[in-house]
Amino acid sequence: MTQAEIKLCSLLLQEHFGEIVEKIGTHLIKTGSQPLRVIANDTGMSLDQVKKALCVLIQHNLVTYQLQKRGFVEYEAPCSRVLRILRYPRYIYTAKTLYSDMGELIVEELLLNGKMTMSAAVRKVADRLTETMEDGKTMDYGEVSNTFVRLADTHFIQRCPMAPETTETSDAPPPPAPTLAVNEKDMYVVPNLNLIGKGKRSRSFDDEDNGEHKAKRQKQDADSKEPPPDDGIYWQANIDRFHQHFRDQAIVSAVANRMDQTSSEIVRTMLRMSEITTSSNAPYTQPLSSNEIFRSLPTGYNIVKQILDQYLTLLADDPLEFVGKSGDSGGGMYVINLHKALATLATATLESIVQERFGSRCARIFRLLLRKKHLEQKQVEDFAMIPAKEAKDMLYKMLSENFVSLQSVANLIERRQYETKENKRLLEKSQRVEAILASMQATGAEEVQLQEIEEMITAPERQQLENLKRNVNKIDASENQVDETIFVLESYIESTVKKL
Amino acid sequence: MAGRGGRGRGRSQMTFNVEAVGIGKGDSLPPSTLQPSPLFPPMEYKPVPLQTGEEVEYMLALKQELRGAMKNLPYYVKPAAPKKDVERYSDKYQMSGPIDNAIDWNPDWRRLPRELKIRVRKVRKERTTILIPKHKQRLPVDKEEAIKKLETLEKKEEEVTSEEEGEKEEEEEGKEEEEEEYDEEEHEEETDYIMSYFDNGEEFGADSDDNMDEAIY
């Protein structure tokens, strides 16, 4: 891991879990696996703090543990998983596009809580959706359950490894740590629950005995539950599946840009047919026959078989090689060359970065080098028609581009935190004013009084707030955008790592 | 020492073949850097503008909401509040800050190594001494329930139970309480007053005095 990666992980942990968890998480990322006491010693934190932090990190799938042969437990934090926190908004948004608000909230709850049982998730989401509905309306558990099942069927959520069932009569003392395991075939199996009910709205301000009733109701709820039928069966978001989706999206969009809408729809269909049958790191999809593809095209598409065949041939012949022909049976067997596609996308991304940062001449050299892999310096001169000295400078600059992306995001986050801290006083003041305004409006204040309160924030202060908001938004948006680039480059690098 | 002749008389030897890198004989190297590169070097080309659009806006909002939401969840571990200078009477009635050896959410302990379970000892004593006088008549049942409760609530630090809660216990006799429904506010009340109304006056005068035309009395 690079310094930049560690720094970014540390910032992400701090923003989402606070400093205590951050210290312990960062320490584990740097040092590899360690037992509890060593962590406490090395970080100088109390045992209780470390325990608390580890519980949180394990809950969120950021730390794993292993029982060593000599009977002690070691904890480990893979840096790559922590970096995924940056991508949570993209996962949630994807769920929204595929399964609308219900899907969005399910995935959001799973990410916010790390893991949940299906019954807990359905209940929580139903409650949240009910809040947004008109008075008197509630969200039915059944609908939410259905969406949950669909997410599981398409593998966007998966079951967490389970703890072993405890046998009643066991002479041996329980092990210091449970061994969690999951059966491949059970990973997407939804428990047979009969979830009946509707979402509950939390009480509005108008209720007089607000606090007491809510507490009473909560207690009644709690006590009327026995352990839920799916007790112990936890679900988490399946990040690899989301990545697969992003990859597919990128490929489809590249084909659309390079060729046309119809070609991209054909490629999209092929990818959709291969969603579950292709493993995440496969170099190409399972071969699909032209007949199968024809049958699976979306119903709106009215192209005849011959046209489809022509398109497939064109795609297979294209120098980009996104699509390959692997046989002649069934009207022609075709595959999507996933690794090749990732390489092409990564190359295009890098070329674009080089062009924007260093200019077209640099970009020219870069493209050359990528294709020829290795050139004598003289040859670079000849091919690119650039004087030697400039060429040397540019080559050096491009080498340093390597670490920039991750470092950028870390810098962005730091800048954003700095800006927010600088304006803390002003932010707090504006929040107070808003709160006062809201409560005054609720109790029916007059327009004049409201205006007076508003004026408590002076015009230059308002301007400052506007600027701050604009800058913070810009920085946040940049973080998201840079992460898209990181995704493309990372996917390519992962695809080149051979599986043992 | 042969390679280290006088200053400026040609370059010293290096461990790798200098020519392979492209530095030919007689070439002048660029001046060596004596300081770290500037923090904000001037950019040669203007960057491409940020993406815009509905999708981008939505994800931006999501990102900011997530950050805010996480801060309010129990997974966000705040450092224990530093001890105040003097122990005050009102401390007993106020919501104390986060405590190191308490955990605000309920992990599934069956999935975690045993060593991670946090025990809170001092709570036991407080609860047993005060619980008994309030529920004298119902001692046998309550004791069992109290012990059960203590076991399930071992990790949390709690204040004294209130009479209000006592009534509820009678209603739901025999049923097992789940930790998640434990409401701190309820338990902390030894009085009939609503906690949120209580203001111990420590914040008086702490607000900034900017833009105040009137005097404070």
XYZ file of C-alpha atoms in Angstrom:
717
model
C 0.000 0.000 0.000
C 1.153 3.470 -0.681
C 1.290 6.341 1.755
C -1.488 7.960 -0.196
C -3.760 4.944 0.240
C -3.141 4.818 3.960
C -3.791 8.513 4.332
C -7.047 8.259 2.447
C -8.188 5.250 4.481
C -7.437 7.137 7.639
C -9.501 10.125 6.536
C -12.427 7.981 5.483
C -12.439 6.115 8.793
C -12.247 9.322 10.735
C -15.120 10.940 8.878
C -17.427 7.995 9.229
C -16.484 6.432 12.539
C -14.590 8.994 14.572
C -11.035 9.259 15.788
C -10.879 6.250 18.034
C -11.916 3.832 15.318
C -9.675 5.685 12.902
C -6.554 5.236 15.016
C -7.077 1.534 15.405
C -8.116 0.965 11.816
C -5.180 2.889 10.416
C -2.801 1.049 12.690
C -4.051 -2.332 11.489
C -3.828 -1.272 7.867
C -0.195 -0.322 8.336
C 0.950 -3.260 10.398
C -0.979 -6.218 9.035
C -2.573 -8.687 11.426
C -2.177 -8.265 15.167
C -3.782 -9.564 18.341
C -5.848 -7.385 20.654
C -3.231 -6.576 23.280
C -0.561 -5.679 20.782
C -2.925 -3.232 19.124
C -3.666 -1.623 22.480
C 0.022 -1.415 23.308
C 1.118 -0.012 20.000
C -1.623 2.570 19.718
C -1.522 3.541 23.361
C -5.282 3.228 23.650
C -7.208 1.529 26.412
C -8.300 -2.063 25.926
C -11.934 -1.033 26.081
C -11.485 1.526 23.368
C -9.782 -1.003 21.138
C -12.518 -3.559 21.776
C -15.211 -1.052 20.927
C -13.434 0.005 17.751
C -12.863 -3.562 16.626
C -16.532 -4.386 17.152
C -17.510 -1.482 14.918
C -14.948 -2.334 12.253
C -15.873 -6.001 12.184
C -19.558 -5.135 12.003
C -18.846 -3.047 8.921
C -16.768 -5.726 7.242
C -13.655 -3.588 7.429
C -11.738 -5.907 9.742
C -11.593 -9.686 9.787
C -10.299 -11.928 12.514
C -8.623 -15.295 12.560
C -8.122 -17.767 15.343
C -4.470 -18.732 15.310
C -3.276 -22.224 16.092
C -1.859 -21.184 19.425
C -5.253 -20.066 20.616
C -5.153 -16.308 20.207
C -7.061 -14.169 17.763
C -5.495 -11.878 15.198
C -7.239 -8.968 13.505
C -6.604 -7.691 10.017
C -7.787 -4.700 7.995
C -7.556 -4.896 4.199
C -6.858 -1.406 2.927
C -8.820 -1.931 -0.276
C -12.070 -2.567 1.579
C -11.749 0.642 3.574
C -11.285 2.595 0.355
C -14.656 1.336 -0.800
C -16.335 3.706 1.656
C -15.653 6.369 -0.941
C -17.911 4.539 -3.317
C -20.939 4.051 -1.069
C -22.976 6.816 -2.768
C -22.442 5.152 -6.108
C -23.660 1.780 -4.830
C -26.748 3.363 -3.340
C -27.513 5.337 -6.465
C -27.140 2.217 -8.601
C -29.635 0.379 -6.400
C -31.988 3.296 -6.900
C -31.740 3.150 -10.680
C -32.377 -0.580 -10.707
C -34.926 -1.036 -7.944
C -36.117 2.492 -7.174
C -36.545 3.946 -3.699
C -37.027 0.659 -1.931
C -33.874 -0.797 -3.383
C -32.023 2.386 -2.601
C -32.986 2.368 1.054
C -32.297 -1.323 1.538
C -28.765 -0.977 0.227
C -28.277 2.245 2.165
C -29.310 0.605 5.437
C -27.049 -2.347 4.772
C -24.111 -0.049 4.106
C -24.816 2.209 7.085
C -25.101 -0.735 9.445
C -22.586 -3.078 7.886
C -24.875 -6.074 8.100
C -28.487 -6.719 9.065
C -31.030 -9.477 9.200
C -33.694 -9.380 6.520
C -36.454 -8.782 9.047
C -34.617 -5.848 10.607
C -33.816 -4.331 7.229
C -37.359 -4.652 5.921
C -38.794 -3.121 9.054
C -36.370 -0.205 9.032
C -36.922 0.558 5.359
C -40.694 0.322 5.711
C -40.531 2.803 8.574
C -38.379 5.194 6.580
C -40.632 5.028 3.549
C -43.685 5.525 5.698
C -42.213 8.768 7.008
C -42.194 10.155 3.507
C -45.745 9.152 2.690
C -48.883 11.190 3.181
C -50.582 11.147 6.533
C -52.441 7.985 7.182
C -50.565 5.958 4.578
C -48.031 3.309 5.480
C -45.620 1.095 3.585
C -46.391 -2.557 3.592
C -43.645 -4.991 4.627
C -44.576 -7.250 1.739
C -43.503 -4.812 -0.941
C -40.197 -4.149 0.736
C -39.600 -7.869 1.137
C -40.174 -8.372 -2.553
C -37.539 -5.842 -3.426
C -35.192 -7.471 -0.941
C -35.685 -10.792 -2.683
C -35.014 -9.273 -6.068
C -31.784 -7.739 -4.820
C -30.734 -11.135 -3.510
C -31.729 -12.900 -6.733
C -29.555 -10.601 -8.782
C -26.762 -10.975 -6.238
C -26.514 -7.330 -5.266
C -26.872 -8.380 -1.653
C -25.564 -11.582 -0.159
C -25.577 -13.534 3.054
C -22.739 -13.076 5.482
C -20.816 -16.112 6.684
C -22.696 -17.691 9.573
C -21.652 -18.590 13.070
C -21.847 -22.297 13.807
C -24.959 -23.482 15.607
C -24.263 -23.952 19.286
C -25.060 -27.412 20.487
C -26.781 -27.567 23.850
C -24.745 -30.348 25.355
C -21.165 -29.565 24.636
C -18.434 -30.563 27.015
C -15.708 -28.505 25.456
C -15.623 -24.798 26.330
C -16.645 -22.547 23.438
C -13.708 -21.491 21.265
C -12.267 -18.019 21.814
C -13.608 -17.010 18.421
C -16.315 -18.535 16.245
C -15.394 -19.766 12.805
C -17.751 -18.190 10.342
C -18.477 -19.970 7.103
C -20.913 -19.706 4.252
C -22.044 -22.337 1.831
C -21.683 -21.142 -1.755
C -25.120 -22.312 -2.708
C -26.767 -20.588 0.242
C -25.245 -17.221 -0.388
C -28.279 -15.721 -2.051
C -30.988 -17.842 -0.516
C -33.636 -15.733 1.155
C -35.048 -17.189 4.392
C -38.682 -18.159 4.241
C -40.105 -15.359 6.304
C -43.670 -14.368 6.611
C -43.148 -10.719 7.285
C -46.496 -9.132 7.852
C -46.903 -5.580 8.928
C -46.650 -1.991 7.952
C -44.147 0.720 8.502
C -44.545 2.892 11.560
C -44.383 6.597 11.569
C -42.530 8.191 14.455
C -44.749 10.638 16.339
C -45.024 14.176 15.075
C -44.503 17.310 17.180
C -48.192 17.757 17.740
C -48.522 14.960 20.232
C -48.619 16.231 23.764
C -47.196 13.367 25.700
C -44.626 12.800 23.039
C -41.717 11.169 24.812
C -43.615 8.884 27.084
C -45.793 7.335 24.451
C -42.932 6.640 22.139
C -40.962 4.946 24.861
C -43.935 2.913 25.920
C -44.631 1.798 22.397
C -41.002 0.885 21.854
C -41.049 -1.265 24.943
C -44.192 -3.017 23.856
C -42.686 -3.686 20.468
C -39.561 -5.053 22.015
C -41.329 -7.317 24.401
C -43.755 -8.701 21.889
C -40.891 -10.050 19.811
C -39.342 -13.377 20.347
C -36.074 -13.756 18.516
C -36.966 -13.216 14.860
C -37.267 -16.309 12.653
C -34.198 -15.288 10.688
C -32.113 -14.695 13.771
C -28.428 -15.093 12.968
C -28.863 -14.762 9.213
C -27.202 -11.527 8.224
C -27.014 -9.793 4.880
C -24.493 -7.391 3.401
C -24.101 -5.469 0.182
C -22.219 -7.460 -2.452
C -19.636 -4.967 -3.546
C -18.138 -7.133 -6.273
C -21.503 -7.359 -7.951
C -21.833 -3.579 -7.991
C -18.375 -3.329 -9.477
C -19.389 -5.773 -12.148
C -22.340 -3.552 -12.916
C -20.124 -0.464 -13.185
C -17.803 -2.322 -15.476
C -20.685 -3.392 -17.687
C -21.993 0.159 -17.775
C -18.593 1.459 -18.812
C -18.318 -1.087 -21.614
C -21.808 -0.381 -22.928
C -21.187 3.319 -22.884
C -17.854 2.919 -24.675
C -19.521 0.898 -27.408
C -22.282 3.489 -27.708
C -19.719 6.237 -28.124
C -17.608 4.387 -30.597
C -20.353 2.789 -32.639
C -24.059 3.387 -32.190
C -27.032 2.863 -29.946
C -28.021 -0.489 -31.406
C -24.558 -1.965 -30.992
C -24.494 -0.874 -27.392
C -27.906 -2.427 -26.756
C -26.700 -5.716 -28.160
C -23.638 -5.609 -25.935
C -25.824 -4.690 -22.960
C -28.056 -7.675 -23.667
C -25.083 -9.999 -23.859
C -23.732 -8.673 -20.575
C -27.097 -9.038 -18.903
C -27.371 -12.622 -20.019
C -23.946 -13.277 -18.511
C -24.512 -11.482 -15.208
C -24.802 -14.484 -12.981
C -23.032 -17.072 -15.060
C -19.750 -15.209 -15.277
C -17.425 -14.955 -12.289
C -16.204 -11.498 -11.355
C -12.677 -11.982 -12.591
C -13.374 -13.952 -15.752
C -11.451 -12.821 -18.835
C -14.504 -13.244 -21.028
C -18.162 -14.150 -20.726
C -19.550 -17.569 -21.456
C -20.135 -17.945 -25.195
C -23.605 -16.903 -26.289
C -25.166 -17.989 -29.534
C -26.636 -15.472 -31.914
C -29.979 -17.236 -31.559
C -29.955 -16.833 -27.789
C -29.017 -13.203 -28.081
C -31.796 -12.616 -30.534
C -34.336 -14.101 -28.146
C -33.063 -12.027 -25.244
C -33.102 -8.640 -26.892
C -35.355 -6.174 -25.087
C -38.926 -6.319 -26.344
C -38.853 -2.781 -27.713
C -36.113 -3.644 -30.156
C -37.351 -4.544 -33.593
C -34.387 -5.759 -35.523
C -34.494 -8.877 -37.627
C -32.121 -11.760 -37.133
C -29.994 -10.920 -40.173
C -29.401 -7.397 -38.962
C -28.402 -8.702 -35.536
C -25.918 -11.027 -37.198
C -24.463 -8.168 -39.160
C -24.039 -6.113 -36.025
C -22.392 -9.009 -34.230
C -19.960 -9.471 -37.072
C -19.106 -5.780 -37.087
C -18.551 -5.830 -33.338
C -16.321 -8.875 -33.547
C -14.290 -7.317 -36.329
C -13.782 -4.005 -34.604
C -10.139 -3.441 -33.644
C -11.200 -2.666 -30.077
C -12.017 -6.359 -29.721
C -14.706 -5.890 -27.102
C -16.639 -8.695 -28.728
C -15.047 -11.895 -29.980
C -16.347 -14.760 -32.036
C -15.662 -18.100 -30.436
C -17.493 -20.546 -32.712
C -19.994 -21.043 -35.480
C -22.744 -23.157 -33.929
C -26.126 -21.703 -33.103
C -25.744 -19.028 -35.718
C -22.368 -17.966 -34.339
C -21.010 -18.007 -30.785
C -19.904 -14.713 -29.309
C -18.209 -13.573 -26.128
C -17.451 -10.247 -24.529
C -13.716 -9.883 -23.929
C -13.908 -8.449 -20.449
C -10.210 -8.150 -19.716
C -9.506 -6.639 -23.082
C -12.317 -4.162 -22.563
C -10.956 -3.156 -19.146
C -7.498 -2.642 -20.619
C -8.907 -0.451 -23.362
C -10.914 1.619 -20.890
C -7.904 2.075 -18.622
C -5.731 3.101 -21.534
C -8.262 5.624 -22.744
C -8.552 7.046 -19.238
C -4.815 7.421 -18.857
C -4.410 8.980 -22.269
C -7.063 11.472 -21.426
C -5.417 12.326 -18.107
C -2.061 12.818 -19.775
C -3.571 14.994 -22.451
C -5.362 17.251 -20.004
C -2.434 17.658 -17.653
C 0.525 17.736 -19.947
C -0.789 18.690 -23.344
C -1.245 16.979 -26.670
C 2.409 16.383 -27.444
C 2.882 14.499 -24.233
C -0.230 12.547 -24.992
C 1.231 11.588 -28.325
C 4.371 10.161 -26.759
C 2.304 8.384 -24.176
C 0.107 6.703 -26.740
C 3.173 5.659 -28.685
C 4.826 4.149 -25.670
C 1.748 2.206 -24.739
C 1.630 0.636 -28.109
C 5.273 -0.029 -28.642
C 5.948 -0.855 -24.982
C 9.556 0.096 -25.234
C 11.402 2.505 -27.431
C 14.895 3.733 -27.756
C 15.120 7.348 -26.973
C 16.080 8.199 -30.496
C 13.034 6.393 -31.770
C 10.804 8.420 -29.491
C 12.254 11.514 -31.010
C 11.633 10.322 -34.536
C 8.133 9.050 -34.008
C 6.851 11.911 -31.980
C 8.781 14.663 -33.747
C 9.715 16.297 -30.486
C 13.199 17.475 -29.585
C 15.035 15.157 -27.216
C 15.214 17.414 -24.237
C 11.515 18.123 -24.135
C 10.822 14.457 -24.515
C 12.913 13.616 -21.465
C 11.117 16.189 -19.361
C 7.758 14.922 -20.384
C 8.604 11.306 -19.713
C 9.664 12.166 -16.218
C 6.467 14.093 -15.579
C 4.311 11.255 -16.738
C 5.995 8.808 -14.394
C 4.949 10.895 -11.443
C 1.299 10.872 -12.525
C 1.043 7.386 -11.110
C 0.349 8.274 -7.546
C -1.676 11.359 -8.149
C -5.244 10.071 -8.142
C -5.326 8.623 -4.634
C -3.337 11.478 -3.257
C -5.843 13.852 -4.862
C -8.769 12.434 -3.034
C -6.954 12.568 0.281
C -6.066 16.191 -0.401
C -9.629 17.000 -1.340
C -10.976 15.554 1.875
C -8.444 17.442 3.946
C -9.256 20.668 2.196
C -12.955 20.172 2.733
C -12.456 19.498 6.435
C -10.273 22.548 6.740
C -12.831 24.793 5.064
C -15.558 23.499 7.298
C -13.511 24.009 10.436
C -12.590 27.538 9.482
C -16.210 28.462 9.150
C -17.401 26.503 12.121
C -18.631 29.498 14.037
C -20.593 30.803 11.135
C -22.068 27.414 10.380
C -23.211 26.966 13.955
C -24.751 30.402 13.972
C -26.676 29.749 10.807
C -27.887 26.439 12.162
C -29.124 28.119 15.323
C -30.917 30.770 13.325
C -32.575 28.133 11.197
C -33.679 26.250 14.251
C -35.150 29.389 15.761
C -36.910 30.192 12.510
C -38.361 26.723 12.284
C -39.722 26.723 15.790
C -41.133 30.209 15.350
C -42.852 29.228 12.184
C -44.283 26.197 13.882
C -45.795 28.352 16.571
C -47.162 30.785 14.010
C -44.949 33.825 14.214
C -45.573 36.914 12.180
C -43.716 37.712 9.030
C -41.990 40.711 10.611
C -40.612 38.672 13.455
C -39.305 36.056 11.059
C -37.551 38.676 9.045
C -35.900 40.065 12.119
C -34.455 36.696 12.935
C -33.255 36.204 9.409
C -31.406 39.447 9.575
C -29.321 38.133 12.407
C -27.125 36.772 9.700
C -25.566 39.716 7.934
C -25.222 39.928 4.190
C -21.462 39.333 4.072
C -21.934 36.369 6.373
C -24.559 35.037 4.047
C -22.139 35.433 1.183
C -19.484 33.597 3.118
C -21.875 30.767 3.786
C -22.789 30.607 0.115
C -19.158 30.407 -0.877
C -18.464 27.760 1.688
C -21.365 25.664 0.520
C -20.312 25.990 -3.071
C -16.737 25.022 -2.334
C -17.663 22.074 -0.182
C -20.015 20.848 -2.884
C -17.338 21.223 -5.500
C -14.860 19.293 -3.419
C -17.331 16.528 -2.671
C -18.261 16.241 -6.327
C -14.593 16.064 -7.227
C -14.072 13.232 -4.784
C -16.850 11.303 -6.457
C -15.487 11.970 -9.890
C -11.926 11.032 -9.075
C -13.235 7.810 -7.572
C -14.732 6.932 -10.950
C -11.281 7.206 -12.468
C -9.799 5.172 -9.654
C -12.388 2.487 -10.324
C -11.451 2.127 -13.988
C -7.741 1.958 -13.281
C -8.142 -0.401 -10.329
C -10.396 -2.758 -12.283
C -7.821 -2.986 -14.980
C -5.004 -3.672 -12.526
C -7.051 -6.342 -10.756
C -7.796 -8.052 -14.034
C -4.103 -8.409 -14.744
C -3.396 -10.161 -11.459
C -3.429 -13.850 -12.216
C -5.560 -16.006 -9.964
C -3.561 -18.829 -8.463
C 38.271 7.247 -4.178
C 39.151 7.454 -7.823
C 35.756 8.590 -8.852
C 35.616 11.412 -6.371
C 38.045 13.818 -7.883
C 37.806 17.551 -7.481
C 34.522 19.351 -7.534
C 33.027 20.077 -10.895
C 35.435 17.875 -12.772
C 32.893 15.494 -14.236
C 30.311 13.457 -12.420
C 30.927 10.928 -9.672
C 30.304 7.300 -10.348
C 26.930 5.814 -9.751
C 25.852 2.270 -9.124
C 23.988 1.871 -12.384
C 24.939 2.442 -15.948
C 24.174 6.085 -16.413
C 24.053 5.831 -20.168
C 21.199 3.378 -20.145
C 18.925 5.964 -18.568
C 19.694 8.379 -21.319
C 22.304 10.676 -19.794
C 25.026 10.673 -22.368
C 28.600 11.823 -21.890
C 28.966 15.522 -21.557
C 25.280 16.155 -21.097
C 24.376 18.645 -18.434
C 21.853 17.388 -15.954
C 19.013 19.658 -14.870
C 19.932 21.478 -11.640
C 19.415 19.270 -8.586
C 16.389 20.052 -6.467
C 17.311 21.605 -3.149
C 13.826 21.959 -1.735
C 10.528 20.101 -1.896
C 8.345 21.033 -4.854
C 5.974 23.925 -4.168
C 2.617 23.066 -2.610
C 0.573 24.662 -5.332
C 2.644 24.661 -8.500
C 1.185 26.756 -11.291
C -0.781 24.567 -13.655
C 0.134 24.575 -17.290
C -3.299 23.678 -18.534
C -6.690 24.470 -17.093
C -8.527 21.420 -15.785
C -11.652 20.127 -17.457
C -14.793 21.332 -15.656
C -16.574 18.966 -13.274
C -19.337 16.759 -14.560
C -22.854 18.006 -14.044
C -26.262 16.518 -14.303
C -28.970 14.899 -12.270
C -26.970 11.802 -11.479
C -24.016 13.799 -10.247
C -26.191 16.072 -8.111
C -27.959 13.154 -6.546
C -24.761 11.354 -5.663
C -23.388 14.522 -4.172
C -26.420 14.836 -1.935
C -26.159 11.159 -1.020
C -22.540 11.540 -0.052
C -23.210 14.464 2.230
C -26.220 12.795 3.805
C -24.273 9.628 4.454
C -21.577 11.567 6.248
C -24.140 13.276 8.428
C -26.054 10.067 9.087
C -22.960 8.150 10.148
C -22.127 10.775 12.743
C -25.409 10.093 14.488
C -25.215 6.340 14.434
C -23.840 4.464 17.421
C -20.976 3.200 15.290
C -19.429 6.640 15.417
C -17.339 6.319 18.526
C -16.848 9.634 20.242
C -13.963 9.915 22.637
C -15.027 9.851 26.280
C -15.844 13.317 27.516
C -12.981 14.714 29.579
C -13.631 14.822 33.301
C -15.019 18.095 34.545
C -13.028 20.018 37.112
C -15.372 19.456 40.034
C -18.016 16.833 40.490
C -21.342 18.536 40.353
C -24.683 17.531 41.769
C -26.357 18.026 38.429
C -24.104 15.421 36.837
C -26.318 12.760 38.315
C -29.287 14.043 36.380
C -27.690 14.898 33.116
C -27.041 12.655 30.183
C -23.439 11.777 30.666
C -21.246 11.694 27.616
C -20.052 8.551 25.921
C -18.174 6.216 28.171
C -15.227 4.148 27.136
C -16.460 0.869 28.442
C -19.985 1.047 27.112
C -21.215 0.121 23.707
C -24.306 1.814 22.371
C -25.462 -0.788 19.921
C -25.972 -4.472 20.210
C -23.489 -6.601 18.311
C -24.291 -10.217 17.773
C -21.775 -11.662 20.220
C -22.115 -15.087 18.688
C -20.207 -13.806 15.694
C -17.392 -12.085 17.518
C -14.341 -13.308 19.411
C -15.127 -13.595 23.103
C -12.306 -11.289 24.098
C -14.107 -8.327 22.554
C -16.993 -8.406 24.995
C -16.811 -5.491 27.379
C -17.824 -5.925 30.983
C -18.989 -3.112 33.191
C -18.590 -3.964 36.837
C -19.587 -0.914 38.797
C -23.116 -0.861 37.450
C -24.081 -4.045 39.259
C -23.627 -2.586 42.693
C -25.591 0.583 41.988
C -28.527 -1.248 40.589
C -28.936 -3.898 43.223
C -28.784 -1.493 46.141
C -31.398 0.815 44.761
C -33.631 -1.684 43.064
C -34.494 -3.553 46.219
C -36.126 -0.821 48.348
C -38.429 0.216 45.511
C -39.834 -3.164 44.784
C -39.989 -4.756 48.213
C -43.269 -6.565 47.754
C -42.350 -8.066 44.458
C -38.914 -9.089 45.520
C -38.730 -12.722 44.360
C -39.915 -12.082 40.802
C -37.981 -8.887 40.469
C -34.766 -10.337 41.719
C -34.846 -12.909 38.976
C -35.732 -10.319 36.471
C -33.104 -8.013 37.844
C -30.440 -10.643 37.520
C -31.593 -11.484 34.053
C -31.584 -7.861 33.173
C -28.147 -7.362 34.627
C -26.801 -10.139 32.545
C -28.210 -8.827 29.348
C -27.331 -5.240 30.132
C -23.876 -5.993 31.457
C -22.138 -3.797 29.011
C -24.061 -0.602 29.562
C -23.588 1.890 32.297
C -26.973 2.939 33.621
C -28.391 5.373 36.054
C -31.013 4.524 38.628
C -34.324 3.130 37.467
C -37.294 5.372 37.825
C -40.654 4.669 39.344
C -42.169 5.134 35.952
C -40.144 2.270 34.690
C -41.144 0.223 37.668
C -44.774 0.454 36.596
C -43.909 -0.731 33.157
C -42.043 -3.665 34.561
C -45.161 -4.746 36.343
C -47.105 -4.585 33.125
C -44.701 -6.631 31.147
C -43.852 -9.095 33.854
C -41.992 -12.132 32.774
C -41.231 -10.951 29.271
C -37.665 -10.507 28.323
C -36.559 -7.045 27.478
C -34.423 -6.499 24.474
C -31.469 -4.243 24.883
C -32.253 -2.168 21.874
C -35.387 -0.802 23.458
C -33.521 0.466 26.485
C -34.113 4.155 26.583
C -31.503 6.031 28.520
C -33.646 9.027 29.100
C -36.287 6.981 30.833
C -33.896 5.393 33.214
C -32.146 8.523 34.203
C -35.214 10.155 35.591
C -35.446 9.939 39.284
C -37.681 12.964 39.173
C -40.895 13.708 37.410
C -39.386 16.487 35.392
C -38.639 16.212 31.731
C -34.878 16.129 31.303
C -34.698 18.263 28.230
C -36.192 21.200 30.066
C -33.459 21.168 32.658
C -30.877 23.819 32.115
C -28.134 23.986 34.685
C -27.140 27.437 33.602
C -23.638 26.543 32.540
C -24.233 27.737 29.043
C -25.399 31.140 30.136
C -23.196 33.838 28.731
C -21.302 31.422 26.552
C -23.000 32.664 23.391
C -21.074 35.154 21.400
C -21.876 38.746 22.092
C -21.440 39.942 18.554
C -24.096 42.162 17.088
C -25.886 42.552 20.370
C -27.119 46.055 20.888
C -28.689 45.489 24.225
C -26.897 44.860 27.445
C -27.163 41.528 29.129
C -28.612 41.523 32.575
